[in-house]
């Protein structure tokens, strides 16, 4: 069931849109995982840079491995935008996991990594896990790296048992996060306290934070592609007024909708000089 639910959710990252990539001279490659893993792994990606680049990541409810030739950084579900500094030209590899996906593959407690970026040496045990970057960079071709990761992760995949968390995700996804904690608890027939325990066990976050992250994802995507004013967007997206939308946006994205593009483009301009 998780496969079907996660298949409905496509996270949005403005850095990975065509216009930003083209202006920055960054080449992006993406690929879906094998059928076995598609319920927990969203995608593999690789960016190739020709100059130092700042990669701004907006919160999307995903966990991730950010891999360079120097090591592996593990990202829990982030509550606000952050920057990855790709300090040297070259290839950078990544694996994006759906909410709760890491638990199906690794012995990692979500609360230990939520809202954090951690070196894998501080999270994982075992030489194989810590040596992942060396094994990946033994292969120069993106498709070969994908095949290696698919095989490696498939060996770690734990049979998945459907849970209440599936239903929680479904309700959040289908409402685009425009739902209160109380309404969500009623939808999945749980008390708000029990609901919160379940969400925390899978994500390390409380229910309200997860809902807000999915909602701001949708807002970010619509605002990025829309020419409407923020007051019009606020009404269309279910906010009481413009100020509520801007407060949520700034809390999670660290700027206003029009400022995000300026932030990305100014980074690339400054890095090119």
GROMACS .gro file of C-alpha atoms in nm:
model
  273
    1UNK     CA    1   0.000   0.000   0.000
    2UNK     CA    2   0.288   0.237   0.078
    3UNK     CA    3   0.399   0.198  -0.284
    4UNK     CA    4   0.063   0.326  -0.409
    5UNK     CA    5   0.053   0.614  -0.163
    6UNK     CA    6   0.408   0.734  -0.216
    7UNK     CA    7   0.359   0.707  -0.591
    8UNK     CA    8   0.110   0.994  -0.561
    9UNK     CA    9   0.364   1.226  -0.400
   10UNK     CA   10   0.624   1.399  -0.616
   11UNK     CA   11   0.838   1.637  -0.410
   12UNK     CA   12   0.939   1.970  -0.561
   13UNK     CA   13   1.290   2.114  -0.548
   14UNK     CA   14   1.331   2.452  -0.724
   15UNK     CA   15   1.706   2.400  -0.765
   16UNK     CA   16   1.631   2.099  -0.986
   17UNK     CA   17   1.400   2.286  -1.225
   18UNK     CA   18   1.515   2.336  -1.582
   19UNK     CA   19   1.558   2.713  -1.569
   20UNK     CA   20   1.778   2.712  -1.259
   21UNK     CA   21   1.987   2.420  -1.380
   22UNK     CA   22   2.039   2.580  -1.720
   23UNK     CA   23   2.144   2.914  -1.577
   24UNK     CA   24   2.386   2.749  -1.334
   25UNK     CA   25   2.548   2.517  -1.585
   26UNK     CA   26   2.455   2.216  -1.370
   27UNK     CA   27   2.369   1.887  -1.539
   28UNK     CA   28   2.105   1.674  -1.364
   29UNK     CA   29   2.043   1.301  -1.410
   30UNK     CA   30   1.759   1.122  -1.229
   31UNK     CA   31   1.635   0.765  -1.224
   32UNK     CA   32   1.367   0.570  -1.042
   33UNK     CA   33   1.463   0.264  -0.833
   34UNK     CA   34   1.373  -0.096  -0.905
   35UNK     CA   35   1.018  -0.221  -0.846
   36UNK     CA   36   1.123  -0.380  -0.516
   37UNK     CA   37   1.243  -0.049  -0.375
   38UNK     CA   38   0.996   0.198  -0.525
   39UNK     CA   39   0.782   0.202  -0.209
   40UNK     CA   40   1.070   0.341  -0.001
   41UNK     CA   41   1.318   0.500  -0.246
   42UNK     CA   42   1.192   0.796  -0.448
   43UNK     CA   43   1.486   0.832  -0.684
   44UNK     CA   44   1.858   0.837  -0.748
   45UNK     CA   45   2.005   1.159  -0.877
   46UNK     CA   46   2.339   1.295  -0.986
   47UNK     CA   47   2.440   1.655  -1.043
   48UNK     CA   48   2.753   1.751  -1.232
   49UNK     CA   49   2.894   2.096  -1.163
   50UNK     CA   50   3.165   2.295  -1.341
   51UNK     CA   51   3.217   2.546  -1.059
   52UNK     CA   52   3.147   2.578  -0.685
   53UNK     CA   53   2.770   2.571  -0.641
   54UNK     CA   54   2.528   2.629  -0.356
   55UNK     CA   55   2.244   2.376  -0.371
   56UNK     CA   56   1.941   2.509  -0.181
   57UNK     CA   57   1.712   2.229  -0.058
   58UNK     CA   58   1.358   2.315   0.051
   59UNK     CA   59   1.178   2.088   0.302
   60UNK     CA   60   0.992   1.811   0.121
   61UNK     CA   61   0.930   1.538   0.379
   62UNK     CA   62   1.211   1.326   0.235
   63UNK     CA   63   1.510   1.161   0.393
   64UNK     CA   64   1.826   1.150   0.182
   65UNK     CA   65   2.183   1.038   0.134
   66UNK     CA   66   2.407   1.310  -0.014
   67UNK     CA   67   2.718   1.140  -0.149
   68UNK     CA   68   3.046   1.285  -0.271
   69UNK     CA   69   3.386   1.131  -0.325
   70UNK     CA   70   3.469   1.243   0.030
   71UNK     CA   71   3.185   1.071   0.216
   72UNK     CA   72   2.814   1.034   0.286
   73UNK     CA   73   2.587   1.287   0.457
   74UNK     CA   74   2.256   1.154   0.591
   75UNK     CA   75   1.964   1.395   0.600
   76UNK     CA   76   1.661   1.333   0.815
   77UNK     CA   77   1.333   1.504   0.728
   78UNK     CA   78   1.413   1.875   0.737
   79UNK     CA   79   1.179   2.137   0.882
   80UNK     CA   80   1.332   2.434   0.699
   81UNK     CA   81   1.538   2.504   0.388
   82UNK     CA   82   1.914   2.455   0.399
   83UNK     CA   83   2.212   2.490   0.167
   84UNK     CA   84   2.447   2.220   0.048
   85UNK     CA   85   2.776   2.370  -0.061
   86UNK     CA   86   2.916   2.177  -0.356
   87UNK     CA   87   3.258   2.330  -0.306
   88UNK     CA   88   3.441   2.162  -0.591
   89UNK     CA   89   3.345   2.101  -0.954
   90UNK     CA   90   3.251   1.739  -1.017
   91UNK     CA   91   2.981   1.476  -0.975
   92UNK     CA   92   2.760   1.450  -0.667
   93UNK     CA   93   2.529   1.152  -0.615
   94UNK     CA   94   2.212   1.133  -0.408
   95UNK     CA   95   1.942   0.892  -0.293
   96UNK     CA   96   1.603   1.028  -0.185
   97UNK     CA   97   1.383   0.820   0.045
   98UNK     CA   98   1.010   0.856   0.107
   99UNK     CA   99   0.897   0.939   0.464
  100UNK     CA  100   0.976   0.639   0.683
  101UNK     CA  101   1.173   0.475   0.401
  102UNK     CA  102   1.505   0.456   0.581
  103UNK     CA  103   1.350   0.236   0.849
  104UNK     CA  104   1.282  -0.031   0.587
  105UNK     CA  105   1.651  -0.044   0.501
  106UNK     CA  106   1.864   0.058   0.798
  107UNK     CA  107   1.865   0.044   1.175
  108UNK     CA  108   1.829   0.421   1.211
  109UNK     CA  109   1.599   0.592   1.460
  110UNK     CA  110   1.422   0.880   1.278
  111UNK     CA  111   1.433   1.107   1.582
  112UNK     CA  112   1.815   1.084   1.584
  113UNK     CA  113   1.841   1.242   1.237
  114UNK     CA  114   1.526   1.456   1.196
  115UNK     CA  115   1.609   1.818   1.109
  116UNK     CA  116   1.978   1.723   1.099
  117UNK     CA  117   2.253   1.667   0.846
  118UNK     CA  118   2.492   1.406   0.983
  119UNK     CA  119   2.805   1.235   0.863
  120UNK     CA  120   2.723   0.868   0.806
  121UNK     CA  121   3.011   0.770   1.034
  122UNK     CA  122   2.809   0.909   1.326
  123UNK     CA  123   2.488   0.729   1.231
  124UNK     CA  124   2.565   0.395   1.068
  125UNK     CA  125   2.763   0.098   1.191
  126UNK     CA  126   2.957  -0.143   0.974
  127UNK     CA  127   3.234  -0.089   0.722
  128UNK     CA  128   3.005  -0.152   0.423
  129UNK     CA  129   2.779   0.142   0.506
  130UNK     CA  130   3.063   0.379   0.581
  131UNK     CA  131   3.244   0.284   0.261
  132UNK     CA  132   2.944   0.353   0.035
  133UNK     CA  133   3.098   0.659  -0.129
  134UNK     CA  134   3.415   0.470  -0.221
  135UNK     CA  135   3.213   0.188  -0.375
  136UNK     CA  136   2.994   0.427  -0.574
  137UNK     CA  137   3.286   0.630  -0.706
  138UNK     CA  138   3.460   0.317  -0.827
  139UNK     CA  139   3.202   0.341  -1.106
  140UNK     CA  140   3.216   0.641  -1.338
  141UNK     CA  141   2.884   0.585  -1.516
  142UNK     CA  142   2.554   0.701  -1.362
  143UNK     CA  143   2.363   0.391  -1.475
  144UNK     CA  144   2.627   0.162  -1.325
  145UNK     CA  145   2.607   0.353  -0.997
  146UNK     CA  146   2.229   0.309  -1.000
  147UNK     CA  147   2.260  -0.066  -1.051
  148UNK     CA  148   2.510  -0.089  -0.767
  149UNK     CA  149   2.284   0.108  -0.529
  150UNK     CA  150   1.975  -0.090  -0.630
  151UNK     CA  151   2.152  -0.417  -0.555
  152UNK     CA  152   2.301  -0.287  -0.230
  153UNK     CA  153   1.970  -0.149  -0.101
  154UNK     CA  154   1.770  -0.453  -0.218
  155UNK     CA  155   1.988  -0.672   0.003
  156UNK     CA  156   1.895  -0.454   0.300
  157UNK     CA  157   1.524  -0.423   0.224
  158UNK     CA  158   1.301  -0.549   0.503
  159UNK     CA  159   0.958  -0.690   0.412
  160UNK     CA  160   0.708  -0.412   0.466
  161UNK     CA  161   0.394  -0.452   0.675
  162UNK     CA  162   0.115  -0.198   0.606
  163UNK     CA  163   0.053   0.032   0.901
  164UNK     CA  164  -0.156   0.325   1.016
  165UNK     CA  165   0.124   0.550   0.897
  166UNK     CA  166   0.026   0.459   0.539
  167UNK     CA  167  -0.321   0.600   0.597
  168UNK     CA  168  -0.178   0.908   0.766
  169UNK     CA  169   0.041   0.981   0.463
  170UNK     CA  170  -0.250   0.920   0.228
  171UNK     CA  171  -0.469   1.177   0.402
  172UNK     CA  172  -0.188   1.435   0.417
  173UNK     CA  173  -0.096   1.380   0.051
  174UNK     CA  174  -0.448   1.394  -0.088
  175UNK     CA  175  -0.526   1.717   0.101
  176UNK     CA  176  -0.185   1.864   0.009
  177UNK     CA  177  -0.131   1.922   0.381
  178UNK     CA  178  -0.440   2.143   0.410
  179UNK     CA  179  -0.576   1.953   0.709
  180UNK     CA  180  -0.560   2.005   1.086
  181UNK     CA  181  -0.417   1.752   1.330
  182UNK     CA  182  -0.765   1.695   1.474
  183UNK     CA  183  -0.920   1.637   1.132
  184UNK     CA  184  -0.640   1.397   1.041
  185UNK     CA  185  -0.682   1.204   1.365
  186UNK     CA  186  -1.054   1.163   1.294
  187UNK     CA  187  -0.984   1.048   0.937
  188UNK     CA  188  -0.756   0.766   1.052
  189UNK     CA  189  -0.959   0.681   1.366
  190UNK     CA  190  -0.688   0.769   1.618
  191UNK     CA  191  -0.658   1.007   1.909
  192UNK     CA  192  -0.435   1.306   1.838
  193UNK     CA  193  -0.185   1.178   2.095
  194UNK     CA  194  -0.167   0.829   1.941
  195UNK     CA  195  -0.141   0.982   1.594
  196UNK     CA  196   0.152   1.195   1.709
  197UNK     CA  197   0.334   0.891   1.849
  198UNK     CA  198   0.298   0.707   1.518
  199UNK     CA  199   0.418   1.001   1.309
  200UNK     CA  200   0.715   1.057   1.539
  201UNK     CA  201   0.813   0.690   1.524
  202UNK     CA  202   0.837   0.706   1.143
  203UNK     CA  203   0.966   1.059   1.087
  204UNK     CA  204   1.107   1.198   1.411
  205UNK     CA  205   0.870   1.495   1.376
  206UNK     CA  206   0.537   1.576   1.534
  207UNK     CA  207   0.220   1.555   1.327
  208UNK     CA  208   0.175   1.930   1.287
  209UNK     CA  209   0.528   1.972   1.150
  210UNK     CA  210   0.485   1.694   0.893
  211UNK     CA  211   0.152   1.839   0.776
  212UNK     CA  212   0.305   2.186   0.742
  213UNK     CA  213   0.601   2.053   0.543
  214UNK     CA  214   0.377   1.879   0.289
  215UNK     CA  215   0.155   2.187   0.268
  216UNK     CA  216   0.444   2.425   0.210
  217UNK     CA  217   0.575   2.186  -0.056
  218UNK     CA  218   0.255   2.233  -0.251
  219UNK     CA  219   0.258   2.608  -0.189
  220UNK     CA  220   0.620   2.632  -0.306
  221UNK     CA  221   0.544   2.442  -0.627
  222UNK     CA  222   0.236   2.651  -0.709
  223UNK     CA  223   0.402   2.982  -0.619
  224UNK     CA  224   0.708   2.895  -0.828
  225UNK     CA  225   0.496   2.831  -1.137
  226UNK     CA  226   0.229   3.096  -1.087
  227UNK     CA  227   0.213   3.462  -1.182
  228UNK     CA  228  -0.062   3.527  -0.927
  229UNK     CA  229  -0.009   3.766  -0.638
  230UNK     CA  230   0.053   3.621  -0.292
  231UNK     CA  231  -0.288   3.744  -0.178
  232UNK     CA  232  -0.455   3.550  -0.461
  233UNK     CA  233  -0.242   3.244  -0.387
  234UNK     CA  234  -0.334   3.261  -0.018
  235UNK     CA  235  -0.705   3.237  -0.095
  236UNK     CA  236  -0.657   2.967  -0.360
  237UNK     CA  237  -0.446   2.755  -0.124
  238UNK     CA  238  -0.679   2.773   0.175
  239UNK     CA  239  -0.501   3.033   0.389
  240UNK     CA  240  -0.696   3.295   0.584
  241UNK     CA  241  -0.497   3.575   0.426
  242UNK     CA  242  -0.166   3.670   0.267
  243UNK     CA  243   0.016   3.715   0.598
  244UNK     CA  244  -0.055   3.357   0.708
  245UNK     CA  245   0.085   3.221   0.381
  246UNK     CA  246   0.396   3.439   0.402
  247UNK     CA  247   0.458   3.346   0.766
  248UNK     CA  248   0.443   2.973   0.688
  249UNK     CA  249   0.655   3.019   0.376
  250UNK     CA  250   0.928   3.218   0.553
  251UNK     CA  251   0.932   2.973   0.843
  252UNK     CA  252   1.002   2.676   0.613
  253UNK     CA  253   1.170   2.828   0.306
  254UNK     CA  254   1.352   3.119   0.480
  255UNK     CA  255   1.234   3.377   0.227
  256UNK     CA  256   0.919   3.489   0.048
  257UNK     CA  257   0.801   3.327  -0.279
  258UNK     CA  258   0.952   3.594  -0.504
  259UNK     CA  259   1.273   3.595  -0.303
  260UNK     CA  260   1.346   3.226  -0.357
  261UNK     CA  261   1.423   3.264  -0.728
  262UNK     CA  262   1.633   3.574  -0.658
  263UNK     CA  263   1.825   3.383  -0.391
  264UNK     CA  264   1.902   3.094  -0.625
  265UNK     CA  265   1.998   3.312  -0.919
  266UNK     CA  266   2.214   3.547  -0.713
  267UNK     CA  267   2.406   3.249  -0.575
  268UNK     CA  268   2.488   3.130  -0.924
  269UNK     CA  269   2.581   3.482  -1.037
  270UNK     CA  270   2.811   3.534  -0.739
  271UNK     CA  271   2.971   3.192  -0.780
  272UNK     CA  272   3.046   3.262  -1.145
  273UNK     CA  273   3.247   3.572  -1.065
   0.00000   0.00000   0.00000
